[in-house]
mmCIF file of C-alpha atoms and ligand atoms in Angstrom:
data_model
loop_
_atom_site.group_PDB
_atom_site.id
_atom_site.type_symbol
_atom_site.label_atom_id
_atom_site.label_comp_id
_atom_site.label_asym_id
_atom_site.label_seq_id
_atom_site.Cartn_x
_atom_site.Cartn_y
_atom_site.Cartn_z
ATOM 1 C CA MET A 173 0.000 0.000 0.000
ATOM 2 C CA GLN A 174 2.767 2.466 1.000
ATOM 3 C CA ASN A 175 4.392 1.969 -2.375
ATOM 4 C CA GLN A 176 1.273 3.048 -4.202
ATOM 5 C CA GLY A 177 1.432 6.653 -3.101
ATOM 6 C CA ASN A 178 -0.431 8.244 -0.238
ATOM 7 C CA PRO A 179 -2.707 5.587 1.329
ATOM 8 C CA VAL A 180 -5.162 8.166 2.673
ATOM 9 C CA LYS A 181 -5.570 9.681 -0.781
ATOM 10 C CA LYS A 182 -6.038 6.241 -2.262
ATOM 11 C CA LEU A 183 -8.742 5.401 0.262
ATOM 12 C CA HIS A 184 -10.406 8.716 -0.369
ATOM 13 C CA SER A 185 -10.620 8.176 -4.118
ATOM 14 C CA GLU A 186 -11.820 4.607 -3.627
ATOM 15 C CA ILE A 187 -14.764 5.831 -1.566
ATOM 16 C CA MET A 188 -15.475 8.524 -4.133
ATOM 17 C CA GLU A 189 -15.423 6.021 -7.015
ATOM 18 C CA ARG A 190 -17.375 3.271 -5.299
ATOM 19 C CA SER A 191 -20.080 5.589 -4.048
ATOM 20 C CA GLY A 192 -20.199 7.564 -7.290
ATOM 21 C CA GLN A 193 -20.685 10.721 -5.209
ATOM 22 C CA ASP A 194 -18.814 14.006 -5.410
ATOM 23 C CA PHE A 195 -18.072 15.045 -1.805
ATOM 24 C CA TYR A 196 -17.018 18.525 -2.824
ATOM 25 C CA LYS A 197 -20.516 19.504 -3.876
ATOM 26 C CA CYS A 198 -21.610 19.418 -0.221
ATOM 27 C CA ILE A 199 -22.173 22.863 1.283
ATOM 28 C CA GLN A 200 -22.499 21.592 4.867
ATOM 29 C CA CYS A 201 -26.092 22.719 5.226
ATOM 30 C CA GLY A 202 -26.952 19.850 7.570
ATOM 31 C CA LYS A 203 -30.281 18.890 6.029
ATOM 32 C CA CYS A 204 -29.105 15.292 5.843
ATOM 33 C CA THR A 205 -28.470 15.247 9.582
ATOM 34 C CA ALA A 206 -31.763 16.954 10.365
ATOM 35 C CA GLY A 207 -33.787 14.239 8.668
ATOM 36 C CA CYS A 208 -31.766 11.202 9.693
ATOM 37 C CA PRO A 209 -33.932 8.901 11.850
ATOM 38 C CA VAL A 210 -31.014 7.294 13.691
ATOM 39 C CA VAL A 211 -28.673 10.235 14.135
ATOM 40 C CA SER A 212 -28.872 10.099 17.926
ATOM 41 C CA ALA A 213 -27.035 6.772 17.897
ATOM 42 C CA MET A 214 -24.272 8.004 15.581
ATOM 43 C CA ASP A 215 -20.854 9.235 16.710
ATOM 44 C CA LEU A 216 -20.367 11.285 13.531
ATOM 45 C CA LEU A 217 -23.281 13.199 12.058
ATOM 46 C CA PRO A 218 -24.122 12.525 8.410
ATOM 47 C CA ARG A 219 -23.013 16.076 7.595
ATOM 48 C CA GLU A 220 -19.706 15.438 9.377
ATOM 49 C CA VAL A 221 -19.093 12.378 7.226
ATOM 50 C CA LEU A 222 -19.064 14.727 4.238
ATOM 51 C CA LEU A 223 -16.911 17.229 6.108
ATOM 52 C CA TYR A 224 -14.208 14.671 6.905
ATOM 53 C CA LEU A 225 -14.274 13.414 3.336
ATOM 54 C CA GLN A 226 -13.808 16.962 2.083
ATOM 55 C CA MET A 227 -10.895 17.438 4.443
ATOM 56 C CA GLY A 228 -9.369 14.113 3.491
ATOM 57 C CA GLN A 229 -9.602 12.767 7.048
ATOM 58 C CA VAL A 230 -10.811 9.357 5.973
ATOM 59 C CA GLU A 231 -9.441 7.471 8.986
ATOM 60 C CA LYS A 232 -12.062 9.157 11.175
ATOM 61 C CA LEU A 233 -14.741 7.425 9.105
ATOM 62 C CA MET A 234 -13.057 4.053 9.148
ATOM 63 C CA ASN A 235 -13.255 4.006 12.949
ATOM 64 C CA SER A 236 -16.709 5.502 13.255
ATOM 65 C CA LYS A 237 -19.924 3.774 14.322
ATOM 66 C CA THR A 238 -21.948 5.907 11.922
ATOM 67 C CA PRO A 239 -21.776 3.765 8.759
ATOM 68 C CA TRP A 240 -22.962 0.764 10.821
ATOM 69 C CA ILE A 241 -25.877 2.660 12.340
ATOM 70 C CA CYS A 242 -27.079 4.030 8.999
ATOM 71 C CA ALA A 243 -30.239 2.138 8.049
ATOM 72 C CA SER A 244 -30.026 2.965 4.317
ATOM 73 C CA CYS A 245 -33.359 4.774 4.494
ATOM 74 C CA PHE A 246 -32.438 7.255 1.721
ATOM 75 C CA THR A 247 -33.959 10.216 3.551
ATOM 76 C CA CYS A 248 -30.722 12.222 3.471
ATOM 77 C CA GLY A 249 -30.377 11.709 -0.283
ATOM 78 C CA ALA A 250 -34.002 12.676 -0.867
ATOM 79 C CA ARG A 251 -33.524 15.969 0.954
ATOM 80 C CA CYS A 252 -29.999 16.988 -0.050
ATOM 81 C CA ILE A 253 -30.169 20.099 -2.187
ATOM 82 C CA LYS A 254 -26.907 19.071 -3.863
ATOM 83 C CA ASP A 255 -28.249 15.642 -4.778
ATOM 84 C CA ILE A 256 -25.641 13.746 -2.786
ATOM 85 C CA ASP A 257 -26.674 10.182 -2.012
ATOM 86 C CA LEU A 258 -25.153 9.737 1.417
ATOM 87 C CA ALA A 259 -26.468 6.174 1.742
ATOM 88 C CA ARG A 260 -24.069 5.251 -1.060
ATOM 89 C CA ILE A 261 -21.168 6.858 0.753
ATOM 90 C CA MET A 262 -22.010 4.890 3.906
ATOM 91 C CA GLU A 263 -22.110 1.707 1.827
ATOM 92 C CA ALA A 264 -18.756 2.483 0.213
ATOM 93 C CA ILE A 265 -17.204 2.926 3.662
ATOM 94 C CA ARG A 266 -18.680 -0.365 4.853
ATOM 95 C CA ALA A 267 -17.494 -2.077 1.684
ATOM 96 C CA LYS A 268 -13.962 -0.825 2.261
ATOM 97 C CA ILE A 269 -13.975 -2.388 5.715
ATOM 98 C CA LEU A 270 -15.873 -5.573 4.843
ATOM 99 C CA ARG A 271 -14.368 -6.608 1.567
ATOM 100 C CA PRO A 272 -11.022 -7.782 2.884
ATOM 101 C CA ARG A 273 -11.447 -11.426 3.837
ATOM 102 C CA GLY A 274 -12.619 -12.167 7.359
ATOM 103 C CA ALA A 275 -13.754 -8.654 8.208
ATOM 104 C CA ASN A 276 -17.420 -9.508 8.706
ATOM 105 C CA ALA A 277 -19.277 -7.272 11.151
ATOM 106 C CA LEU A 278 -21.968 -9.828 11.973
ATOM 107 C CA SER A 279 -21.817 -13.554 12.510
ATOM 108 C CA PRO A 280 -24.803 -15.890 12.769
ATOM 109 C CA GLY A 281 -23.778 -16.995 16.264
ATOM 110 C CA GLU A 282 -24.208 -13.451 17.579
ATOM 111 C CA ILE A 283 -27.933 -13.376 16.897
ATOM 112 C CA PRO A 284 -29.939 -14.522 19.937
ATOM 113 C CA LYS A 285 -32.040 -17.604 19.267
ATOM 114 C CA GLU A 286 -35.156 -15.892 20.536
ATOM 115 C CA LEU A 287 -34.710 -13.095 17.995
ATOM 116 C CA LEU A 288 -34.096 -15.559 15.164
ATOM 117 C CA GLN A 289 -37.446 -17.154 15.872
ATOM 118 C CA LYS A 290 -39.476 -13.993 15.488
ATOM 119 C CA VAL A 291 -37.650 -11.577 13.210
ATOM 120 C CA PRO A 292 -38.797 -11.527 9.548
ATOM 121 C CA GLN A 293 -36.502 -13.196 7.054
ATOM 122 C CA GLN A 294 -36.088 -9.864 5.313
ATOM 123 C CA ALA A 295 -34.234 -8.457 8.346
ATOM 124 C CA LEU A 296 -31.810 -11.385 8.378
ATOM 125 C CA VAL A 297 -31.084 -11.261 4.666
ATOM 126 C CA SER A 298 -30.645 -7.458 4.794
ATOM 127 C CA SER A 299 -28.335 -7.478 7.758
ATOM 128 C CA PHE A 300 -26.107 -10.192 6.343
ATOM 129 C CA ARG A 301 -25.954 -8.284 3.075
ATOM 130 C CA LYS A 302 -25.065 -5.081 4.904
ATOM 131 C CA TYR A 303 -22.699 -6.421 7.534
ATOM 132 C CA THR A 304 -20.869 -9.263 5.854
ATOM 133 C CA ARG A 305 -19.018 -9.592 2.633
ATOM 134 C CA MET B 217 -54.365 -10.670 -17.963
ATOM 135 C CA ASP B 218 -52.388 -12.755 -15.500
ATOM 136 C CA TYR B 219 -49.797 -11.019 -13.419
ATOM 137 C CA LEU B 220 -46.649 -12.744 -12.329
ATOM 138 C CA TYR B 221 -46.318 -12.722 -8.578
ATOM 139 C CA PHE B 222 -42.977 -12.590 -6.804
ATOM 140 C CA PRO B 223 -43.478 -13.480 -3.103
ATOM 141 C CA GLY B 224 -39.923 -13.131 -1.812
ATOM 142 C CA CYS B 225 -38.539 -14.791 1.294
ATOM 143 C CA THR B 226 -40.546 -12.956 3.932
ATOM 144 C CA LEU B 227 -44.015 -13.587 2.538
ATOM 145 C CA LYS B 228 -43.218 -17.277 2.844
ATOM 146 C CA ASP B 229 -41.549 -17.261 6.246
ATOM 147 C CA LYS B 230 -42.758 -17.994 9.763
ATOM 148 C CA THR B 231 -44.063 -14.471 10.381
ATOM 149 C CA ALA B 232 -46.048 -13.961 7.228
ATOM 150 C CA SER B 233 -48.911 -16.357 6.575
ATOM 151 C CA ILE B 234 -51.802 -13.913 6.983
ATOM 152 C CA MET B 235 -50.154 -11.271 4.792
ATOM 153 C CA GLU B 236 -49.887 -13.439 1.701
ATOM 154 C CA LYS B 237 -53.188 -15.247 2.156
ATOM 155 C CA THR B 238 -55.235 -12.081 2.514
ATOM 156 C CA ALA B 239 -53.505 -10.452 -0.449
ATOM 157 C CA LEU B 240 -53.914 -13.399 -2.803
ATOM 158 C CA THR B 241 -57.520 -14.041 -1.833
ATOM 159 C CA ALA B 242 -58.321 -10.362 -2.296
ATOM 160 C CA ALA B 243 -56.579 -10.277 -5.693
ATOM 161 C CA ALA B 244 -58.667 -13.205 -6.898
ATOM 162 C CA ALA B 245 -61.852 -11.545 -5.626
ATOM 163 C CA LEU B 246 -60.923 -8.355 -7.470
ATOM 164 C CA GLY B 247 -60.292 -10.137 -10.747
ATOM 165 C CA LEU B 248 -56.544 -9.569 -10.690
ATOM 166 C CA PRO B 249 -55.180 -13.112 -10.609
ATOM 167 C CA LEU B 250 -51.586 -13.426 -9.460
ATOM 168 C CA LYS B 251 -49.564 -16.370 -10.681
ATOM 169 C CA GLU B 252 -46.561 -17.234 -8.564
ATOM 170 C CA ILE B 253 -43.306 -17.318 -10.523
ATOM 171 C CA ASP B 254 -41.799 -20.817 -10.623
ATOM 172 C CA GLU B 255 -38.615 -21.412 -8.739
ATOM 173 C CA TRP B 256 -38.229 -17.811 -7.731
ATOM 174 C CA GLN B 257 -35.188 -16.791 -5.773
ATOM 175 C CA CYS B 258 -34.764 -14.213 -2.981
ATOM 176 C CA CYS B 259 -34.192 -10.683 -4.296
ATOM 177 C CA GLY B 260 -31.456 -10.008 -1.737
ATOM 178 C CA ALA B 261 -33.621 -7.663 0.376
ATOM 179 C CA VAL B 262 -31.338 -4.655 -0.131
ATOM 180 C CA TYR B 263 -30.197 -3.014 -3.346
ATOM 181 C CA PRO B 264 -26.400 -2.872 -3.728
ATOM 182 C CA LEU B 265 -25.278 0.744 -3.374
ATOM 183 C CA THR B 266 -21.722 0.659 -4.652
ATOM 184 C CA GLU B 267 -20.859 1.213 -8.291
ATOM 185 C CA ASP B 268 -18.612 -1.836 -8.524
ATOM 186 C CA GLU B 269 -20.861 -4.479 -6.953
ATOM 187 C CA PHE B 270 -22.497 -6.579 -9.633
ATOM 188 C CA ILE B 271 -22.883 -10.046 -8.207
ATOM 189 C CA THR B 272 -25.805 -9.094 -5.950
ATOM 190 C CA LEU B 273 -27.687 -7.855 -9.019
ATOM 191 C CA VAL B 274 -27.813 -11.375 -10.395
ATOM 192 C CA SER B 275 -30.438 -12.768 -8.073
ATOM 193 C CA PRO B 276 -33.083 -10.045 -8.609
ATOM 194 C CA SER B 277 -32.209 -10.035 -12.326
ATOM 195 C CA ARG B 278 -33.018 -13.725 -12.558
ATOM 196 C CA THR B 279 -36.642 -12.869 -11.739
ATOM 197 C CA LEU B 280 -36.709 -10.008 -14.249
ATOM 198 C CA TYR B 281 -35.198 -12.135 -17.034
ATOM 199 C CA LYS B 282 -37.565 -14.975 -16.272
ATOM 200 C CA ALA B 283 -40.596 -12.684 -16.533
ATOM 201 C CA GLN B 284 -39.589 -11.719 -20.078
ATOM 202 C CA ARG B 285 -41.137 -8.243 -19.772
ATOM 203 C CA LYS B 286 -44.429 -9.408 -18.297
ATOM 204 C CA PRO B 287 -45.287 -7.272 -15.249
ATOM 205 C CA VAL B 288 -44.015 -8.665 -11.949
ATOM 206 C CA VAL B 289 -46.097 -7.879 -8.868
ATOM 207 C CA THR B 290 -44.804 -7.879 -5.296
ATOM 208 C CA LEU B 291 -46.439 -7.481 -1.890
ATOM 209 C CA CYS B 292 -43.288 -6.738 0.042
ATOM 210 C CA SER B 293 -42.025 -3.216 -0.397
ATOM 211 C CA ALA B 294 -38.395 -4.344 -0.101
ATOM 212 C CA CYS B 295 -38.777 -6.844 -2.964
ATOM 213 C CA HIS B 296 -40.446 -4.108 -4.961
ATOM 214 C CA HIS B 297 -37.572 -1.735 -4.200
ATOM 215 C CA VAL B 298 -34.814 -4.172 -5.146
ATOM 216 C CA LEU B 299 -36.477 -5.541 -8.278
ATOM 217 C CA LYS B 300 -37.441 -2.112 -9.522
ATOM 218 C CA ARG B 301 -34.030 -0.521 -8.970
ATOM 219 C CA THR B 302 -32.321 -3.517 -10.538
ATOM 220 C CA GLY B 303 -34.549 -3.144 -13.596
ATOM 221 C CA VAL B 304 -33.773 0.561 -13.870
ATOM 222 C CA ARG B 305 -30.060 -0.163 -13.519
ATOM 223 C CA LEU B 306 -30.054 -2.894 -16.176
ATOM 224 C CA ALA B 307 -31.887 -0.647 -18.616
ATOM 225 C CA ALA B 308 -29.382 2.189 -18.132
ATOM 226 C CA ASP B 309 -26.038 0.516 -17.435
ATOM 227 C CA LYS B 310 -24.531 -1.619 -20.157
ATOM 228 C CA GLU B 311 -21.730 -2.966 -17.996
ATOM 229 C CA ALA B 312 -24.222 -4.221 -15.391
ATOM 230 C CA ARG B 313 -26.425 -5.703 -18.099
ATOM 231 C CA ASP B 314 -23.561 -7.518 -19.788
ATOM 232 C CA LYS B 315 -22.233 -8.935 -16.537
ATOM 233 C CA VAL B 316 -25.644 -10.122 -15.396
ATOM 234 C CA SER B 317 -26.452 -11.656 -18.789
ATOM 235 C CA TYR B 318 -23.129 -13.464 -18.714
ATOM 236 C CA CYS B 319 -23.887 -14.918 -15.251
ATOM 237 C CA LEU B 320 -27.412 -15.937 -16.212
ATOM 238 C CA GLU B 321 -26.290 -17.249 -19.622
ATOM 239 C CA GLN B 322 -29.257 -15.460 -21.126
ATOM 240 C CA GLU B 323 -29.821 -12.506 -23.354
ATOM 241 C CA TYR B 324 -31.233 -9.346 -21.763
ATOM 242 C CA PRO B 325 -34.951 -9.388 -22.577
ATOM 243 C CA GLY B 326 -35.543 -5.639 -22.148
ATOM 244 C CA GLU B 327 -37.117 -3.912 -19.194
ATOM 245 C CA THR B 328 -39.583 -5.930 -17.132
ATOM 246 C CA PRO B 329 -42.170 -3.745 -15.358
ATOM 247 C CA VAL B 330 -42.199 -4.115 -11.579
ATOM 248 C CA LEU B 331 -45.389 -3.220 -9.744
ATOM 249 C CA HIS B 332 -46.272 -3.132 -6.119
ATOM 250 C CA TYR B 333 -49.704 -4.618 -5.358
ATOM 251 C CA LEU B 334 -50.890 -1.132 -4.366
ATOM 252 C CA GLU B 335 -49.932 0.133 -7.831
ATOM 253 C CA LEU B 336 -51.909 -2.701 -9.339
ATOM 254 C CA LEU B 337 -54.945 -1.498 -7.379
ATOM 255 C CA ARG B 338 -54.385 2.147 -8.301
ATOM 256 C CA ASP B 339 -53.359 1.810 -11.944
ATOM 257 C CA GLU B 340 -55.000 -1.378 -13.178
ATOM 258 C CA LEU B 341 -58.158 -1.532 -11.111
ATOM 259 C CA GLY B 342 -58.612 2.078 -9.992
ATOM 260 C CA TRP B 343 -59.897 3.399 -6.679
ATOM 261 C CA ALA B 344 -63.476 3.851 -7.899
ATOM 262 C CA ALA B 345 -63.672 0.207 -8.995
ATOM 263 C CA LEU B 346 -62.135 -0.917 -5.720
ATOM 264 C CA LYS B 347 -64.684 1.115 -3.802
ATOM 265 C CA GLU B 348 -67.476 -0.585 -5.694
ATOM 266 C CA LYS B 349 -66.188 -4.001 -4.692
ATOM 267 C CA VAL B 350 -66.106 -3.124 -1.017
ATOM 268 C CA LYS B 351 -68.812 -5.079 0.812
ATOM 269 C CA ALA B 352 -67.996 -4.175 4.386
ATOM 270 C CA PRO B 353 -66.686 -0.600 4.421
ATOM 271 C CA LEU B 354 -64.314 0.072 7.309
ATOM 272 C CA GLU B 355 -66.562 2.836 8.578
ATOM 273 C CA GLY B 356 -65.474 4.438 11.788
ATOM 274 C CA ARG B 357 -62.110 2.659 11.812
ATOM 275 C CA ARG B 358 -59.378 5.263 12.204
ATOM 276 C CA LEU B 359 -56.596 3.981 10.001
ATOM 277 C CA ALA B 360 -53.285 5.661 9.257
ATOM 278 C CA ALA B 361 -50.925 4.648 6.488
ATOM 279 C CA TYR B 362 -47.258 4.070 7.184
ATOM 280 C CA TYR B 363 -45.053 4.092 4.078
ATOM 281 C CA GLY B 364 -41.562 3.741 5.453
ATOM 282 C CA CYS B 365 -38.711 4.137 2.971
ATOM 283 C CA MET B 366 -38.551 1.452 0.339
ATOM 284 C CA LEU B 367 -41.650 2.310 -1.670
ATOM 285 C CA LEU B 368 -40.823 5.978 -1.979
ATOM 286 C CA ARG B 369 -37.090 6.518 -2.128
ATOM 287 C CA PRO B 370 -35.053 7.227 -4.176
ATOM 288 C CA ALA B 371 -37.963 8.848 -6.000
ATOM 289 C CA LYS B 372 -36.169 9.093 -9.332
ATOM 290 C CA GLU B 373 -35.795 5.345 -9.545
ATOM 291 C CA MET B 374 -38.897 4.227 -7.657
ATOM 292 C CA ALA B 375 -41.253 6.655 -9.467
ATOM 293 C CA PHE B 376 -43.957 5.456 -7.090
ATOM 294 C CA ASP B 377 -45.473 8.524 -5.457
ATOM 295 C CA ASN B 378 -44.431 11.907 -4.104
ATOM 296 C CA PRO B 379 -41.724 10.928 -1.584
ATOM 297 C CA GLU B 380 -42.565 13.700 0.902
ATOM 298 C CA LYS B 381 -46.317 13.844 0.332
ATOM 299 C CA PRO B 382 -47.444 10.424 -0.798
ATOM 300 C CA ARG B 383 -51.136 9.588 -1.071
ATOM 301 C CA ILE B 384 -51.506 6.137 -2.596
ATOM 302 C CA MET B 385 -52.067 4.397 0.735
ATOM 303 C CA GLU B 386 -54.452 7.069 2.007
ATOM 304 C CA ASP B 387 -56.425 6.788 -1.246
ATOM 305 C CA PHE B 388 -56.434 3.038 -0.780
ATOM 306 C CA LEU B 389 -57.759 3.273 2.791
ATOM 307 C CA GLN B 390 -60.314 5.827 1.710
ATOM 308 C CA ALA B 391 -61.601 3.462 -0.965
ATOM 309 C CA LEU B 392 -62.035 0.850 1.763
ATOM 310 C CA GLY B 393 -64.268 3.259 3.622
ATOM 311 C CA ALA B 394 -61.980 3.895 6.583
ATOM 312 C CA GLU B 395 -61.572 7.173 8.395
ATOM 313 C CA VAL B 396 -58.108 8.091 7.165
ATOM 314 C CA ILE B 397 -55.597 9.703 9.519
ATOM 315 C CA THR B 398 -52.586 11.418 7.959
ATOM 316 C CA PHE B 399 -49.659 11.867 10.346
ATOM 317 C CA PRO B 400 -46.206 13.444 9.983
ATOM 318 C CA PHE B 401 -43.905 10.422 10.382
ATOM 319 C CA ARG B 402 -45.556 8.213 7.809
ATOM 320 C CA ASN B 403 -42.458 8.252 5.563
ATOM 321 C CA LYS B 404 -39.857 8.157 8.354
ATOM 322 C CA CYS B 405 -37.694 5.043 8.598
ATOM 323 C CA CYS B 406 -38.682 2.406 11.208
ATOM 324 C CA GLY B 407 -35.107 1.277 11.838
ATOM 325 C CA ALA B 408 -35.124 -1.460 9.198
ATOM 326 C CA TYR B 409 -32.504 -4.195 9.613
ATOM 327 C CA LEU B 410 -31.190 -2.595 12.793
ATOM 328 C CA ALA B 411 -33.797 -4.980 14.252
ATOM 329 C CA VAL B 412 -30.986 -7.540 14.100
ATOM 330 C CA THR B 413 -27.888 -5.549 14.991
ATOM 331 C CA GLU B 414 -29.062 -2.563 17.041
ATOM 332 C CA GLN B 415 -32.370 -3.493 18.607
ATOM 333 C CA GLN B 416 -32.528 -0.519 20.933
ATOM 334 C CA VAL B 417 -31.892 1.964 18.126
ATOM 335 C CA MET B 418 -34.629 0.300 16.079
ATOM 336 C CA GLU B 419 -37.072 0.398 18.988
ATOM 337 C CA ASP B 420 -36.417 4.081 19.703
ATOM 338 C CA THR B 421 -36.956 4.875 16.039
ATOM 339 C CA ALA B 422 -40.140 2.822 15.744
ATOM 340 C CA ASN B 423 -41.407 4.312 18.991
ATOM 341 C CA LYS B 424 -41.362 7.836 17.588
ATOM 342 C CA ILE B 425 -43.551 6.709 14.707
ATOM 343 C CA VAL B 426 -46.196 4.898 16.739
ATOM 344 C CA THR B 427 -46.289 7.698 19.330
ATOM 345 C CA MET B 428 -46.980 10.234 16.599
ATOM 346 C CA ALA B 429 -49.645 8.037 14.963
ATOM 347 C CA LEU B 430 -51.388 7.644 18.312
ATOM 348 C CA GLU B 431 -51.215 11.377 18.985
ATOM 349 C CA TYR B 432 -52.934 12.001 15.680
ATOM 350 C CA GLY B 433 -55.751 9.723 16.729
ATOM 351 C CA ALA B 434 -55.007 6.558 14.747
ATOM 352 C CA GLU B 435 -56.171 3.224 16.128
ATOM 353 C CA GLU B 436 -54.500 1.169 13.434
ATOM 354 C CA LEU B 437 -51.378 1.712 11.384
ATOM 355 C CA THR B 438 -51.126 -0.149 8.118
ATOM 356 C CA THR B 439 -47.950 -0.791 6.137
ATOM 357 C CA ALA B 440 -46.783 -2.537 2.986
ATOM 358 C CA CYS B 441 -43.488 -3.743 4.422
ATOM 359 C CA PRO B 442 -43.251 -6.898 6.573
ATOM 360 C CA LEU B 443 -40.185 -5.560 8.364
ATOM 361 C CA CYS B 444 -41.846 -2.212 9.158
ATOM 362 C CA ARG B 445 -44.766 -4.210 10.516
ATOM 363 C CA TYR B 446 -42.495 -6.223 12.774
ATOM 364 C CA ASN B 447 -40.471 -3.238 13.978
ATOM 365 C CA LEU B 448 -43.530 -1.168 14.806
ATOM 366 C CA GLU B 449 -44.915 -4.129 16.740
ATOM 367 C CA GLN B 450 -41.871 -4.177 19.020
ATOM 368 C CA THR B 451 -42.911 -0.940 20.739
ATOM 369 C CA PRO B 452 -44.625 -0.582 24.146
ATOM 370 C CA ILE B 453 -47.606 1.278 22.644
ATOM 371 C CA VAL B 454 -48.392 -1.625 20.346
ATOM 372 C CA ARG B 455 -47.577 -4.293 22.926
ATOM 373 C CA ASP B 456 -50.008 -2.614 25.328
ATOM 374 C CA GLY B 457 -52.735 -2.773 22.694
ATOM 375 C CA LYS B 458 -53.104 0.992 22.233
ATOM 376 C CA LEU B 459 -52.395 0.787 18.501
ATOM 377 C CA LYS B 460 -52.773 -2.072 16.056
ATOM 378 C CA ILE B 461 -50.324 -2.709 13.226
ATOM 379 C CA SER B 462 -51.527 -4.383 10.063
ATOM 380 C CA PHE B 463 -50.247 -5.373 6.663
ATOM 381 C CA PHE B 464 -52.234 -3.480 4.007
ATOM 382 C CA SER B 465 -53.884 -6.648 2.714
ATOM 383 C CA GLU B 466 -55.572 -7.260 6.077
ATOM 384 C CA PRO B 467 -57.922 -4.237 5.974
ATOM 385 C CA LEU B 468 -58.392 -4.970 2.255
ATOM 386 C CA ALA B 469 -59.606 -8.509 2.921
ATOM 387 C CA ALA B 470 -61.812 -7.226 5.747
ATOM 388 C CA ALA B 471 -63.437 -4.594 3.545
ATOM 389 C CA LEU B 472 -64.048 -7.138 0.793
ATOM 390 C CA ASN B 473 -65.700 -9.267 3.444
ATOM 391 C CA LEU B 474 -63.606 -12.304 2.643
ATOM 392 C CA GLU B 475 -64.496 -14.915 5.205
ATOM 393 C CA GLU B 476 -61.841 -16.115 7.600
ATOM 394 C CA GLN B 477 -62.097 -19.625 6.127
ATOM 395 C CA GLU B 478 -61.850 -18.373 2.603
ATOM 396 C CA VAL B 479 -58.748 -16.382 3.472
ATOM 397 C CA MET B 480 -57.085 -19.159 5.378
ATOM 398 C CA SER B 481 -57.769 -21.977 2.908
HETATM 399 S S1 SF4 C 255 -27.799 17.792 2.857
HETATM 400 FE FE1 SF4 C 255 -26.304 17.540 1.189
HETATM 401 S S2 SF4 C 255 -25.276 19.528 0.998
HETATM 402 FE FE2 SF4 C 255 -26.357 19.519 2.984
HETATM 403 S S3 SF4 C 255 -24.796 18.833 4.462
HETATM 404 FE FE3 SF4 C 255 -25.913 17.010 3.799
HETATM 405 S S4 SF4 C 255 -24.741 16.185 2.070
HETATM 406 FE FE4 SF4 C 255 -24.061 18.312 2.410
HETATM 407 S S1 SF4 C 256 -29.594 6.767 4.733
HETATM 408 FE FE1 SF4 C 256 -28.430 6.529 6.647
HETATM 409 S S2 SF4 C 256 -27.484 8.516 7.022
HETATM 410 FE FE2 SF4 C 256 -29.103 8.842 5.492
HETATM 411 S S3 SF4 C 256 -30.870 9.480 6.703
HETATM 412 FE FE3 SF4 C 256 -31.019 7.250 6.432
HETATM 413 S S4 SF4 C 256 -30.001 6.352 8.229
HETATM 414 FE FE4 SF4 C 256 -29.420 8.532 8.129
#
């Protein structure tokens, strides 16, 4: 990695390419944060995710809880006046962490048996798609 | 005309029996027969959001290729979301289309229409015709519609209804004769798959929705998403019986006066 230039820059452009979103269009208005249903459980606000991407501080995102709390509800994207689809950025960050082998963020054994018996199949399929590779 | 019906995993799982039975019985009674697609495969439940992920498009594409441009109808709003967005993507993105066709060893048949059952009622049957078929209007029942996310967003791809001011479900409930309650959080996310990984976050999120619906005077909240239904049911307000949660086909079957036996057989 070190031999391929600046690793932070590389990570930054990977997230840009995978998400297909231009971080620099964001004007930090905060509408995304205002409408996010799960923001109270996040350690970085949706708007701050864009801020750190603009500043090139990608490591902050790699250690944040925020991409794992995001429920992919698409509210932020629907309300962003700059048409930035933040759900895609969250997914690109998760993909960066999950794609290397063995980096799964959820394993079947972690799910309590009682929950398995009542939760709809849709929730299980979605969470394994979102939290494992 | 027969419509192809894609059930998806949840309409066939342990939590779902009444949802599918009421919907299929009602469809038959309304003259909109739904024919289950043979050997269908799970849509994947979520649409892949990165530009370079193609493999998860294969499974929903299999359904679209199989349908060969005949309309595919879903009951679950997540299936609808994934199938519809996959169809839009295949039509617009040659790389995705080529990769999927290669995996399926089939030529791309062109765009297959994807309809939610509610769209079938609105666009094929029409609200006036539905109203005529209602035998037991839900008079005096204060029903609110809960949309959640998947039907509405992203609006450009889903092209379903106005994402901030939708009305299809209210129109539907109105046709059934209910007293319709419109409340502010009807398009706010319920917490979705956080039901598995972050139960408390999901419950807090769902709680805000049911609290608001109750404040606006609803006695029943109806949804088109099995996971929304489950999440909303995990709240104290619903557990204490102050608000009922239903899948949209339940009030439909009730208004059409489909007997319990008929529905369950
Ligand atoms: S709504 Fe859009 S422009 Fe505003 S802060 Fe969020 S991402 Fe930036
Ligand atoms: S997609 Fe994620 S970040 Fe955006 S509003 Fe929904 S939960 Fe919040």
